[in-house]
Amino acid sequence: MTGGSLYYSPKKVCQIIVACCMLHNLALQRHVPFLQEDGPEGGLVAAVEPVISEEEEAEEEGIDNRNTVIQQYFQ
């Protein structure tokens, strides 16, 4: 415990708050689920599912297509 004092300078604290706000907004844009209460020890539990970007989804689809072709024609 800090006893009400800051670990960092006020300028640094402002930078941390701005960074947290930016991360919060990014999570909202990407539809990251909020934390859920009532975890195993009564704390917060992340209800996070992996967020897959369109690029990753397209890459996975490409890999699936390649594997299908390999299985059909080369095995």
Short mmCIF file of N, CA, C and O in Angstrom, two decimals:
data_model
loop_
_atom_site.label_atom_id
_atom_site.label_comp_id
_atom_site.label_asym_id
_atom_site.label_seq_id
_atom_site.Cartn_x
_atom_site.Cartn_y
_atom_site.Cartn_z
N MET A 1 0.83 -1.18 0.00
CA MET A 1 0.00 0.00 0.00
C MET A 1 0.87 1.25 0.00
O MET A 1 1.93 1.27 0.60
N THR A 2 0.39 2.25 -0.66
CA THR A 2 1.16 3.49 -0.78
C THR A 2 0.75 4.53 0.23
O THR A 2 1.38 5.58 0.32
N GLY A 3 -0.33 4.31 0.95
CA GLY A 3 -0.78 5.31 1.92
C GLY A 3 -1.34 6.54 1.25
O GLY A 3 -1.31 7.62 1.81
N GLY A 4 -1.82 6.41 0.02
CA GLY A 4 -2.44 7.53 -0.68
C GLY A 4 -1.48 8.31 -1.55
O GLY A 4 -1.89 9.27 -2.20
N SER A 5 -0.21 7.94 -1.60
CA SER A 5 0.72 8.66 -2.46
C SER A 5 0.91 7.89 -3.76
O SER A 5 0.64 6.69 -3.85
N LEU A 6 1.39 8.59 -4.78
CA LEU A 6 1.60 7.99 -6.09
C LEU A 6 2.99 7.35 -6.17
O LEU A 6 3.96 7.87 -5.62
N TYR A 7 3.08 6.24 -6.85
CA TYR A 7 4.39 5.62 -7.12
C TYR A 7 5.13 6.41 -8.20
O TYR A 7 6.34 6.37 -8.28
N TYR A 8 4.37 7.06 -9.09
CA TYR A 8 4.94 7.75 -10.24
C TYR A 8 4.63 9.24 -10.16
O TYR A 8 3.75 9.67 -9.41
N SER A 9 5.33 10.00 -10.99
CA SER A 9 5.07 11.43 -11.04
C SER A 9 3.68 11.67 -11.64
O SER A 9 3.16 10.82 -12.37
N PRO A 10 3.07 12.82 -11.35
CA PRO A 10 1.75 13.10 -11.93
C PRO A 10 1.74 13.02 -13.46
O PRO A 10 0.78 12.54 -14.05
N LYS A 11 2.83 13.46 -14.10
CA LYS A 11 2.91 13.38 -15.57
C LYS A 11 2.86 11.92 -16.03
O LYS A 11 2.16 11.58 -16.97
N LYS A 12 3.61 11.06 -15.35
CA LYS A 12 3.64 9.64 -15.71
C LYS A 12 2.27 9.00 -15.46
O LYS A 12 1.81 8.17 -16.26
N VAL A 13 1.62 9.36 -14.37
CA VAL A 13 0.29 8.84 -14.07
C VAL A 13 -0.68 9.21 -15.18
O VAL A 13 -1.50 8.39 -15.61
N CYS A 14 -0.60 10.45 -15.68
CA CYS A 14 -1.47 10.87 -16.79
C CYS A 14 -1.21 10.03 -18.03
O CYS A 14 -2.15 9.63 -18.73
N GLN A 15 0.05 9.73 -18.31
CA GLN A 15 0.39 8.90 -19.47
C GLN A 15 -0.17 7.49 -19.31
O GLN A 15 -0.66 6.89 -20.27
N ILE A 16 -0.11 6.96 -18.10
CA ILE A 16 -0.65 5.62 -17.84
C ILE A 16 -2.17 5.62 -18.04
O ILE A 16 -2.72 4.70 -18.65
N ILE A 17 -2.84 6.66 -17.55
CA ILE A 17 -4.29 6.75 -17.69
C ILE A 17 -4.68 6.84 -19.17
O ILE A 17 -5.60 6.15 -19.62
N VAL A 18 -3.97 7.65 -19.94
CA VAL A 18 -4.26 7.77 -21.37
C VAL A 18 -4.04 6.43 -22.07
O VAL A 18 -4.86 6.01 -22.90
N ALA A 19 -2.97 5.73 -21.72
CA ALA A 19 -2.70 4.42 -22.33
C ALA A 19 -3.82 3.44 -21.98
O ALA A 19 -4.27 2.67 -22.85
N CYS A 20 -4.29 3.46 -20.74
CA CYS A 20 -5.40 2.58 -20.34
C CYS A 20 -6.66 2.91 -21.12
O CYS A 20 -7.38 2.00 -21.56
N CYS A 21 -6.94 4.19 -21.31
CA CYS A 21 -8.12 4.60 -22.08
C CYS A 21 -8.01 4.13 -23.53
O CYS A 21 -8.99 3.66 -24.12
N MET A 22 -6.82 4.24 -24.11
CA MET A 22 -6.62 3.80 -25.49
C MET A 22 -6.82 2.29 -25.61
O MET A 22 -7.46 1.81 -26.55
N LEU A 23 -6.29 1.54 -24.65
CA LEU A 23 -6.46 0.09 -24.66
C LEU A 23 -7.94 -0.29 -24.48
O LEU A 23 -8.43 -1.21 -25.13
N HIS A 24 -8.63 0.45 -23.62
CA HIS A 24 -10.06 0.20 -23.41
C HIS A 24 -10.83 0.42 -24.71
O HIS A 24 -11.66 -0.41 -25.10
N ASN A 25 -10.56 1.53 -25.40
CA ASN A 25 -11.25 1.83 -26.65
C ASN A 25 -10.94 0.79 -27.72
O ASN A 25 -11.82 0.38 -28.48
N LEU A 26 -9.69 0.34 -27.78
CA LEU A 26 -9.31 -0.69 -28.74
C LEU A 26 -10.05 -1.99 -28.45
O LEU A 26 -10.54 -2.66 -29.36
N ALA A 27 -10.16 -2.34 -27.17
CA ALA A 27 -10.89 -3.56 -26.80
C ALA A 27 -12.36 -3.45 -27.18
O ALA A 27 -12.96 -4.41 -27.65
N LEU A 28 -12.95 -2.27 -27.01
CA LEU A 28 -14.34 -2.07 -27.41
C LEU A 28 -14.51 -2.23 -28.92
O LEU A 28 -15.45 -2.86 -29.39
N GLN A 29 -13.58 -1.65 -29.69
CA GLN A 29 -13.65 -1.75 -31.15
C GLN A 29 -13.54 -3.19 -31.62
O GLN A 29 -14.16 -3.58 -32.61
N ARG A 30 -12.75 -3.99 -30.92
CA ARG A 30 -12.54 -5.39 -31.33
C ARG A 30 -13.48 -6.35 -30.61
O ARG A 30 -13.32 -7.56 -30.71
N HIS A 31 -14.43 -5.80 -29.88
CA HIS A 31 -15.48 -6.58 -29.21
C HIS A 31 -14.89 -7.61 -28.23
O HIS A 31 -15.36 -8.74 -28.15
N VAL A 32 -13.87 -7.20 -27.50
CA VAL A 32 -13.30 -8.07 -26.46
C VAL A 32 -14.27 -8.09 -25.29
O VAL A 32 -14.69 -7.04 -24.81
N PRO A 33 -14.67 -9.26 -24.81
CA PRO A 33 -15.64 -9.33 -23.72
C PRO A 33 -15.09 -8.71 -22.44
O PRO A 33 -13.90 -8.72 -22.19
N PHE A 34 -16.00 -8.17 -21.64
CA PHE A 34 -15.63 -7.59 -20.35
C PHE A 34 -15.29 -8.70 -19.37
O PHE A 34 -15.62 -9.86 -19.57
N LEU A 35 -14.67 -8.32 -18.27
CA LEU A 35 -14.37 -9.26 -17.21
C LEU A 35 -15.66 -9.63 -16.49
O LEU A 35 -16.57 -8.82 -16.36
N GLN A 36 -15.72 -10.84 -16.01
CA GLN A 36 -16.87 -11.32 -15.25
C GLN A 36 -16.49 -11.44 -13.79
O GLN A 36 -15.38 -11.85 -13.46
N GLU A 37 -17.42 -11.10 -12.91
CA GLU A 37 -17.16 -11.24 -11.48
C GLU A 37 -17.43 -12.68 -11.05
O GLU A 37 -17.89 -13.50 -11.82
N ASP A 38 -17.16 -12.97 -9.81
CA ASP A 38 -17.42 -14.28 -9.21
C ASP A 38 -16.53 -15.37 -9.79
O ASP A 38 -16.98 -16.41 -10.24
N GLY A 39 -15.24 -15.11 -9.79
CA GLY A 39 -14.29 -16.14 -10.21
C GLY A 39 -14.12 -17.16 -9.11
O GLY A 39 -14.77 -17.11 -8.08
N PRO A 40 -13.22 -18.13 -9.31
CA PRO A 40 -13.03 -19.20 -8.33
C PRO A 40 -12.65 -18.69 -6.94
O PRO A 40 -13.00 -19.28 -5.95
N GLU A 41 -11.92 -17.59 -6.89
CA GLU A 41 -11.53 -17.04 -5.59
C GLU A 41 -12.28 -15.76 -5.28
O GLU A 41 -11.84 -14.93 -4.50
N GLY A 42 -13.43 -15.54 -5.94
CA GLY A 42 -14.23 -14.35 -5.68
C GLY A 42 -13.74 -13.12 -6.42
O GLY A 42 -14.32 -12.06 -6.27
N GLY A 43 -12.67 -13.24 -7.21
CA GLY A 43 -12.15 -12.09 -7.94
C GLY A 43 -12.72 -12.00 -9.34
O GLY A 43 -13.71 -12.64 -9.67
N LEU A 44 -12.09 -11.19 -10.15
CA LEU A 44 -12.52 -11.03 -11.53
C LEU A 44 -11.88 -12.10 -12.40
O LEU A 44 -10.74 -12.48 -12.20
N VAL A 45 -12.64 -12.57 -13.37
CA VAL A 45 -12.16 -13.60 -14.29
C VAL A 45 -12.33 -13.08 -15.71
O VAL A 45 -13.38 -12.55 -16.05
N ALA A 46 -11.31 -13.23 -16.51
CA ALA A 46 -11.40 -12.79 -17.89
C ALA A 46 -12.28 -13.76 -18.68
O ALA A 46 -12.09 -14.96 -18.63
N ALA A 47 -13.26 -13.19 -19.38
CA ALA A 47 -14.12 -13.99 -20.25
C ALA A 47 -13.68 -13.72 -21.68
O ALA A 47 -14.42 -13.21 -22.50
N VAL A 48 -12.44 -14.04 -21.97
CA VAL A 48 -11.84 -13.67 -23.24
C VAL A 48 -11.83 -14.85 -24.19
O VAL A 48 -11.39 -15.93 -23.85
N GLU A 49 -12.35 -14.59 -25.35
CA GLU A 49 -12.25 -15.55 -26.45
C GLU A 49 -11.26 -14.95 -27.43
O GLU A 49 -11.19 -13.74 -27.59
N PRO A 50 -10.50 -15.77 -28.11
CA PRO A 50 -9.54 -15.21 -29.05
C PRO A 50 -10.22 -14.38 -30.12
O PRO A 50 -11.26 -14.76 -30.64
N VAL A 51 -9.65 -13.23 -30.39
CA VAL A 51 -10.16 -12.36 -31.45
C VAL A 51 -9.34 -12.65 -32.70
O VAL A 51 -8.12 -12.49 -32.69
N ILE A 52 -10.00 -13.09 -33.74
CA ILE A 52 -9.31 -13.44 -34.98
C ILE A 52 -9.55 -12.34 -35.99
O ILE A 52 -10.69 -12.02 -36.31
N SER A 53 -8.47 -11.77 -36.50
CA SER A 53 -8.59 -10.71 -37.49
C SER A 53 -8.97 -11.32 -38.84
O SER A 53 -8.88 -12.53 -39.06
N GLU A 54 -9.41 -10.47 -39.74
CA GLU A 54 -9.78 -10.94 -41.08
C GLU A 54 -8.59 -11.57 -41.78
O GLU A 54 -8.74 -12.55 -42.50
N GLU A 55 -7.39 -11.01 -41.55
CA GLU A 55 -6.19 -11.56 -42.18
C GLU A 55 -5.90 -12.96 -41.66
O GLU A 55 -5.57 -13.86 -42.43
N GLU A 56 -6.02 -13.14 -40.34
CA GLU A 56 -5.78 -14.46 -39.76
C GLU A 56 -6.82 -15.46 -40.23
O GLU A 56 -6.51 -16.62 -40.51
N GLU A 57 -8.06 -14.99 -40.35
CA GLU A 57 -9.14 -15.87 -40.81
C GLU A 57 -8.89 -16.29 -42.26
O GLU A 57 -9.05 -17.46 -42.61
N ALA A 58 -8.46 -15.34 -43.09
CA ALA A 58 -8.16 -15.66 -44.49
C ALA A 58 -6.97 -16.61 -44.58
O ALA A 58 -6.96 -17.53 -45.40
N GLU A 59 -5.99 -16.41 -43.72
CA GLU A 59 -4.81 -17.29 -43.72
C GLU A 59 -5.22 -18.71 -43.33
O GLU A 59 -4.79 -19.68 -43.94
N GLU A 60 -6.06 -18.83 -42.30
CA GLU A 60 -6.54 -20.16 -41.88
C GLU A 60 -7.33 -20.83 -43.00
O GLU A 60 -7.19 -22.03 -43.23
N GLU A 61 -8.15 -20.04 -43.68
CA GLU A 61 -8.94 -20.61 -44.79
C GLU A 61 -8.01 -21.08 -45.91
O GLU A 61 -8.22 -22.15 -46.49
N GLY A 62 -6.97 -20.30 -46.19
CA GLY A 62 -6.00 -20.70 -47.20
C GLY A 62 -5.28 -21.99 -46.83
O GLY A 62 -5.07 -22.86 -47.68
N ILE A 63 -4.91 -22.11 -45.57
CA ILE A 63 -4.24 -23.32 -45.10
C ILE A 63 -5.19 -24.51 -45.22
O ILE A 63 -4.78 -25.59 -45.65
N ASP A 64 -6.45 -24.33 -44.84
CA ASP A 64 -7.44 -25.41 -44.97
C ASP A 64 -7.60 -25.83 -46.42
O ASP A 64 -7.66 -27.03 -46.73
N ASN A 65 -7.68 -24.85 -47.32
CA ASN A 65 -7.82 -25.17 -48.76
C ASN A 65 -6.60 -25.93 -49.27
O ASN A 65 -6.73 -26.90 -50.02
N ARG A 66 -5.42 -25.49 -48.88
CA ARG A 66 -4.19 -26.17 -49.31
C ARG A 66 -4.17 -27.61 -48.80
O ARG A 66 -3.87 -28.54 -49.56
N ASN A 67 -4.54 -27.80 -47.55
CA ASN A 67 -4.55 -29.15 -46.99
C ASN A 67 -5.57 -30.05 -47.69
O ASN A 67 -5.32 -31.24 -47.90
N THR A 68 -6.71 -29.48 -48.06
CA THR A 68 -7.73 -30.24 -48.79
C THR A 68 -7.19 -30.69 -50.13
O THR A 68 -7.37 -31.86 -50.53
N VAL A 69 -6.52 -29.79 -50.86
CA VAL A 69 -5.95 -30.14 -52.16
C VAL A 69 -4.89 -31.23 -52.00
O VAL A 69 -4.85 -32.21 -52.77
N ILE A 70 -4.05 -31.10 -51.01
CA ILE A 70 -3.00 -32.10 -50.77
C ILE A 70 -3.64 -33.46 -50.48
O ILE A 70 -3.20 -34.49 -51.03
N GLN A 71 -4.66 -33.50 -49.65
CA GLN A 71 -5.30 -34.76 -49.31
C GLN A 71 -6.00 -35.38 -50.51
O GLN A 71 -5.97 -36.60 -50.70
N GLN A 72 -6.63 -34.57 -51.35
CA GLN A 72 -7.39 -35.10 -52.47
C GLN A 72 -6.48 -35.59 -53.60
O GLN A 72 -6.78 -36.57 -54.26
N TYR A 73 -5.38 -34.91 -53.85
CA TYR A 73 -4.61 -35.21 -55.03
C TYR A 73 -3.24 -35.83 -54.80
O TYR A 73 -2.64 -36.39 -55.71
N PHE A 74 -2.72 -35.75 -53.59
CA PHE A 74 -1.36 -36.21 -53.37
C PHE A 74 -1.21 -37.26 -52.29
O PHE A 74 -0.11 -37.57 -51.88
N GLN A 75 -2.32 -37.81 -51.79
CA GLN A 75 -2.17 -38.85 -50.78
C GLN A 75 -2.93 -40.07 -51.19
O GLN A 75 -3.85 -40.14 -51.89
#
